[in-house]
Amino acid sequence: MTTASPFKVRGVIEGFHGRPWTQEQRLETVDFLGERGMNTFVYAPKDDPKLRDAWRAEYDRQELERLEGLVEHCRSAGMDLTWCISPGLSVRYSHAGDVAALASKIQSVLGLGVRHIGLFFDDIPPRLQYAQDRATYSGLEEAQISLANTVLESLPTGADLIVCPTEYCGRGDEGSLAELGAGLDPRIDIFWTGPAVCAAALDLDDAEVFTRTARRPPTYWDNYPVNDLSMSYELHIGPYRRRDPELWRSSNGIIANAMELFEASKIPLATIADYMSDPAGYDPEASWQRAMRDIVGEADLPAFSLFADNVRISC
């Protein structure tokens, strides 16, 4: 008998640096995840210019239709779509025009049925860039708190917001995290990658430290199996490991960052789904063998298993 997962949030983020997936790959991934009990797909490719470098630019009709198709496909697969925008490279937090541009962009996707919004400040300079902002706010965290709270207030009933801070990993007792926790509306969730950008382990103790500091539990952005940037020579197809079976007690859940290699990502993602379905009973090796059998096929399993065993390395 299958038991319900103790994790509220179970999903995958298209959040890597590199060529974004095609729409067909996204739709296939959504089906793959839904069949395995996951419930969230996060759309946030770093190299989609209209999410990051050109975040102010409005979507054209074709882009809106493509996003609406993703929203509807997620719904049919029992998944929630979280649409994310990353304005931190150039946003002027105190500039009314930039705040209005951000609100307009978000409103355009709300009209498609999106009800989960991500506001990302990751991988940006760690200090305010504009004189007007430095004169208005005490620092980056206060500026981001102000913008995030303004965005939340603009959302309709039933919509929610998650923020990825600029300092998004560590012990969980960082001063910047404490400031965010004190200032952000308590309805806003926070992404956290764990003790490192690519965490070797995620422990309940670390989650509890974060929860006390941030005044809310983390939603883990787990950077596995992603292999972008300096990891691009590695093929991350090994099973999910070293995640505390009790992690759900002090976290909202886990969003795994996939590889640009969409088909190869399915193997580790299947093991991540197994872990989140039953963290106490999860067996990494047994899950991995099932995943490879499902994705590669019985005939090629012995040869592929030998290959996969030789490319397990990851940070």
Coordinates of C-alpha atoms in Angstrom, one line a residue:
M1 CA 0.0 0.0 0.0
T2 CA 1.4 3.4 -1.0
T3 CA 1.5 6.0 1.7
A4 CA 1.3 9.8 1.2
S5 CA 4.6 11.6 1.0
P6 CA 5.4 13.6 4.2
F7 CA 6.9 16.4 2.0
K8 CA 4.4 19.1 1.0
V9 CA 6.5 20.3 -2.0
R10 CA 8.0 17.7 -4.3
G11 CA 9.4 18.8 -7.6
V12 CA 12.0 19.9 -10.1
I13 CA 13.3 23.3 -11.3
E14 CA 14.6 24.1 -14.7
G15 CA 17.0 26.4 -13.2
F16 CA 20.4 25.7 -14.8
H17 CA 22.8 27.9 -16.7
G18 CA 22.8 26.7 -20.3
R19 CA 20.4 26.2 -23.2
P20 CA 16.8 26.0 -21.8
W21 CA 14.8 22.9 -22.5
T22 CA 12.4 22.9 -25.4
Q23 CA 8.7 23.1 -24.7
E24 CA 8.4 19.4 -25.7
Q25 CA 11.0 18.4 -23.2
R26 CA 9.3 20.4 -20.4
L27 CA 5.9 18.7 -21.2
E28 CA 7.5 15.3 -21.2
T29 CA 9.3 16.0 -17.9
V30 CA 6.0 17.2 -16.3
D31 CA 4.4 13.9 -17.3
F32 CA 7.4 11.9 -16.0
L33 CA 7.3 13.7 -12.6
G34 CA 3.5 13.5 -12.2
E35 CA 3.6 9.8 -12.7
R36 CA 6.1 9.5 -9.9
G37 CA 4.2 11.5 -7.3
M38 CA 5.9 14.9 -7.7
N39 CA 3.6 17.9 -7.6
T40 CA 5.7 21.0 -8.7
F41 CA 7.5 22.2 -11.8
V42 CA 9.5 25.4 -11.4
Y43 CA 10.2 27.3 -14.6
A44 CA 13.3 29.4 -14.1
P45 CA 16.0 28.7 -16.8
K46 CA 18.9 31.1 -16.3
D47 CA 19.4 31.7 -20.0
D48 CA 15.8 32.7 -20.8
P49 CA 16.5 36.4 -21.3
K50 CA 12.9 37.5 -20.5
L51 CA 13.3 36.0 -17.0
R52 CA 16.7 37.5 -16.2
D53 CA 18.8 39.8 -18.5
A54 CA 15.8 41.3 -20.2
W55 CA 13.3 40.8 -17.4
R56 CA 11.5 44.1 -18.1
A57 CA 10.5 43.0 -21.7
E58 CA 7.0 41.8 -22.0
Y59 CA 6.1 38.4 -23.5
D60 CA 4.8 38.4 -27.0
R61 CA 1.7 36.4 -27.9
Q62 CA 3.5 33.3 -29.0
E63 CA 5.5 33.2 -25.7
L64 CA 2.3 33.7 -23.7
E65 CA 0.6 30.8 -25.6
R66 CA 3.6 28.5 -24.9
L67 CA 3.6 29.4 -21.2
E68 CA -0.2 28.9 -21.1
G69 CA 0.3 25.5 -22.6
L70 CA 2.7 24.6 -19.9
V71 CA 0.3 25.8 -17.2
E72 CA -2.5 23.6 -18.6
H73 CA -0.2 20.6 -19.1
C74 CA 1.0 20.8 -15.5
R75 CA -2.6 21.0 -14.3
S76 CA -3.6 17.9 -16.3
A77 CA -0.6 16.0 -14.8
G78 CA -1.5 17.0 -11.2
M79 CA 1.4 19.4 -11.0
D80 CA 1.7 23.0 -9.9
L81 CA 3.7 25.4 -12.1
T82 CA 5.8 28.0 -10.4
W83 CA 6.9 30.8 -12.7
C84 CA 10.0 32.7 -11.7
I85 CA 11.6 36.0 -12.5
S86 CA 15.1 37.1 -11.7
P87 CA 15.4 40.9 -11.8
G88 CA 18.4 41.3 -9.5
L89 CA 21.1 42.0 -12.0
S90 CA 19.6 45.4 -13.0
V91 CA 16.5 46.2 -10.9
R92 CA 16.4 49.6 -9.2
Y93 CA 14.5 48.7 -6.0
S94 CA 13.5 52.2 -5.2
H95 CA 12.5 53.1 -8.8
A96 CA 8.7 53.3 -9.3
G97 CA 9.2 52.4 -13.0
D98 CA 11.0 49.2 -12.3
V99 CA 8.5 48.2 -9.6
A100 CA 5.7 48.8 -12.1
A101 CA 7.5 46.8 -14.8
L102 CA 7.9 43.9 -12.5
A103 CA 4.3 44.1 -11.5
S104 CA 3.2 44.2 -15.2
K105 CA 5.3 41.1 -16.1
I106 CA 3.8 39.2 -13.2
Q107 CA 0.3 40.2 -14.1
S108 CA 0.8 38.9 -17.6
V109 CA 1.4 35.4 -16.3
L110 CA -1.3 35.5 -13.6
G111 CA -3.7 36.0 -16.5
L112 CA -2.6 32.6 -17.8
G113 CA -3.6 30.8 -14.6
V114 CA -0.2 30.9 -12.9
R115 CA -0.7 31.0 -9.1
H116 CA 2.8 30.4 -7.8
I117 CA 5.4 33.1 -8.4
G118 CA 9.1 33.0 -7.7
L119 CA 11.2 36.1 -7.1
F120 CA 14.9 35.3 -7.5
F121 CA 17.9 37.3 -6.3
D122 CA 20.5 34.6 -6.8
D123 CA 23.8 34.9 -8.6
I124 CA 23.9 38.7 -8.5
P125 CA 26.3 41.3 -6.9
P126 CA 26.0 41.1 -3.1
R127 CA 25.5 44.9 -2.7
L128 CA 23.2 47.6 -3.9
Q129 CA 24.4 48.9 -7.3
Y130 CA 22.5 52.3 -7.6
A131 CA 23.0 55.5 -5.6
Q132 CA 19.2 56.0 -5.3
D133 CA 18.9 52.5 -3.7
R134 CA 21.8 53.1 -1.4
A135 CA 20.2 56.3 -0.2
T136 CA 16.8 54.6 0.4
Y137 CA 17.8 51.3 2.0
S138 CA 20.3 50.2 4.6
G139 CA 21.4 47.3 2.4
L140 CA 20.5 44.7 -0.1
E141 CA 18.3 42.6 2.3
E142 CA 16.1 45.6 3.2
A143 CA 15.7 46.4 -0.5
Q144 CA 14.7 42.9 -1.4
I145 CA 12.3 42.7 1.6
S146 CA 10.6 45.8 0.4
L147 CA 10.2 44.5 -3.2
A148 CA 9.1 41.1 -2.2
N149 CA 6.5 42.3 0.2
T150 CA 5.2 44.7 -2.5
V151 CA 4.9 41.9 -5.0
L152 CA 3.0 39.7 -2.5
E153 CA 0.5 42.4 -1.8
S154 CA -0.1 42.7 -5.6
L155 CA -1.0 39.0 -6.0
P156 CA -4.6 37.9 -6.0
T157 CA -6.2 35.7 -3.4
G158 CA -4.9 32.1 -3.8
A159 CA -1.6 33.1 -5.3
D160 CA 1.7 32.7 -3.4
L161 CA 5.3 33.8 -3.5
I162 CA 8.7 32.2 -2.9
V163 CA 12.0 34.2 -2.8
C164 CA 15.5 33.0 -3.5
P165 CA 17.9 35.2 -1.6
T166 CA 21.3 36.4 -2.7
E167 CA 23.0 34.5 0.1
Y168 CA 21.2 31.2 -0.5
C169 CA 23.4 28.6 1.3
G170 CA 25.2 28.1 4.5
R171 CA 24.7 26.9 8.1
G172 CA 21.3 28.6 8.3
D173 CA 22.2 31.1 11.0
E174 CA 23.5 33.9 8.7
G175 CA 22.7 37.5 9.5
S176 CA 21.3 38.2 6.1
L177 CA 18.9 35.3 6.5
A178 CA 17.8 36.5 9.9
E179 CA 17.1 40.0 8.5
L180 CA 15.1 38.5 5.6
G181 CA 13.2 36.3 8.1
A182 CA 12.3 39.2 10.3
G183 CA 11.2 41.5 7.4
L184 CA 9.6 39.3 4.8
D185 CA 5.8 38.7 5.2
P186 CA 5.5 35.3 6.9
R187 CA 3.4 34.1 3.9
I188 CA 6.5 34.2 1.7
D189 CA 8.6 31.1 1.4
I190 CA 12.4 31.0 1.0
F191 CA 14.5 28.8 -1.2
W192 CA 17.8 27.4 0.3
T193 CA 20.3 25.1 -1.2
G194 CA 21.6 23.8 2.2
P195 CA 25.1 24.1 3.7
A196 CA 26.7 24.6 0.3
V197 CA 25.7 25.6 -3.3
C198 CA 25.8 21.9 -4.0
A199 CA 25.2 20.3 -0.7
A200 CA 26.9 16.9 0.0
A201 CA 24.2 16.3 2.6
L202 CA 20.9 17.8 3.9
D203 CA 20.3 17.2 7.5
L204 CA 17.3 17.8 9.8
D205 CA 19.6 19.7 12.2
D206 CA 20.5 22.2 9.5
A207 CA 16.8 22.6 8.5
E208 CA 15.9 23.3 12.2
V209 CA 18.6 26.0 12.4
F210 CA 17.3 27.6 9.2
T211 CA 13.7 27.5 10.5
R212 CA 14.6 29.3 13.7
T213 CA 16.7 31.9 11.9
A214 CA 14.3 32.6 9.0
R215 CA 11.1 32.2 11.1
R216 CA 9.8 29.7 8.5
P217 CA 11.0 26.3 7.2
P218 CA 13.1 26.1 4.1
T219 CA 12.1 25.0 0.7
Y220 CA 15.2 23.2 -0.5
W221 CA 16.5 24.1 -4.0
D222 CA 18.7 21.0 -4.2
N223 CA 21.5 21.4 -6.8
Y224 CA 21.5 17.8 -7.9
P225 CA 21.6 16.5 -10.6
V226 CA 22.4 19.9 -12.2
N227 CA 25.9 19.8 -13.9
D228 CA 26.3 23.4 -15.3
L229 CA 29.2 25.8 -15.3
S230 CA 32.3 24.2 -13.6
M231 CA 30.5 20.8 -13.3
S232 CA 29.8 20.4 -17.0
Y233 CA 32.4 17.7 -17.4
E234 CA 30.5 15.5 -14.9
L235 CA 27.5 13.4 -15.8
H236 CA 25.2 13.3 -12.7
I237 CA 23.2 10.1 -13.2
G238 CA 23.8 8.4 -9.8
P239 CA 21.1 7.9 -7.2
Y240 CA 20.0 10.5 -4.7
R241 CA 22.0 10.1 -1.5
R242 CA 22.7 11.6 2.0
R243 CA 19.3 13.3 2.4
D244 CA 18.0 12.9 6.0
P245 CA 14.9 10.7 6.1
E246 CA 13.4 13.1 8.7
L247 CA 14.1 16.2 6.6
W248 CA 10.3 16.8 6.0
R249 CA 9.9 17.5 9.7
S250 CA 11.4 21.0 9.3
S251 CA 11.1 21.8 5.6
N252 CA 8.4 22.5 3.1
G253 CA 10.0 20.1 0.6
I254 CA 12.6 19.7 -2.1
I255 CA 12.9 21.1 -5.6
A256 CA 15.7 19.4 -7.5
N257 CA 17.6 21.4 -10.1
A258 CA 17.8 19.3 -13.3
M259 CA 20.6 19.1 -15.9
E260 CA 20.4 20.7 -19.3
L261 CA 20.7 17.0 -20.4
F262 CA 17.0 16.5 -20.2
E263 CA 16.9 12.7 -20.9
A264 CA 19.8 11.9 -18.6
S265 CA 18.2 13.9 -15.8
K266 CA 15.3 11.4 -15.7
I267 CA 17.5 8.7 -14.0
P268 CA 18.4 10.7 -10.8
L269 CA 15.0 12.5 -10.8
A270 CA 13.3 9.1 -10.6
T271 CA 15.4 8.3 -7.5
I272 CA 14.6 11.7 -6.0
A273 CA 10.9 11.0 -6.5
D274 CA 11.3 7.7 -4.7
Y275 CA 13.1 9.4 -1.8
M276 CA 10.3 12.0 -1.4
S277 CA 7.6 9.4 -1.7
D278 CA 9.0 7.3 1.2
P279 CA 12.1 8.9 2.8
A280 CA 12.2 6.3 5.6
G281 CA 12.1 3.4 3.3
Y282 CA 14.2 4.8 0.5
D283 CA 16.9 2.5 -0.8
P284 CA 19.2 4.4 -3.2
E285 CA 20.7 1.4 -5.1
A286 CA 17.4 -0.3 -5.6
S287 CA 15.7 2.9 -6.7
W288 CA 18.6 3.5 -9.1
Q289 CA 18.3 0.1 -10.7
R290 CA 14.5 0.6 -11.1
A291 CA 15.1 4.0 -12.7
M292 CA 17.7 2.8 -15.2
R293 CA 15.5 -0.2 -16.1
D294 CA 12.5 2.2 -16.7
I295 CA 14.4 4.7 -18.8
V296 CA 17.1 2.6 -20.6
G297 CA 15.2 -0.7 -20.9
E298 CA 15.8 -4.2 -19.8
A299 CA 17.9 -5.2 -22.9
D300 CA 20.5 -2.4 -22.4
L301 CA 20.5 -2.4 -18.6
P302 CA 23.6 -4.5 -17.9
A303 CA 25.8 -2.4 -20.2
F304 CA 24.3 0.9 -19.1
S305 CA 24.7 0.0 -15.4
L306 CA 28.4 -0.6 -16.0
F307 CA 28.7 2.8 -17.7
A308 CA 26.6 4.6 -15.1
D309 CA 28.7 3.1 -12.2
N310 CA 31.8 4.7 -13.7
V311 CA 30.3 8.2 -13.8
R312 CA 28.9 8.5 -10.3
I313 CA 31.2 11.3 -9.2
S314 CA 29.7 14.6 -8.2
C315 CA 30.4 17.3 -5.7

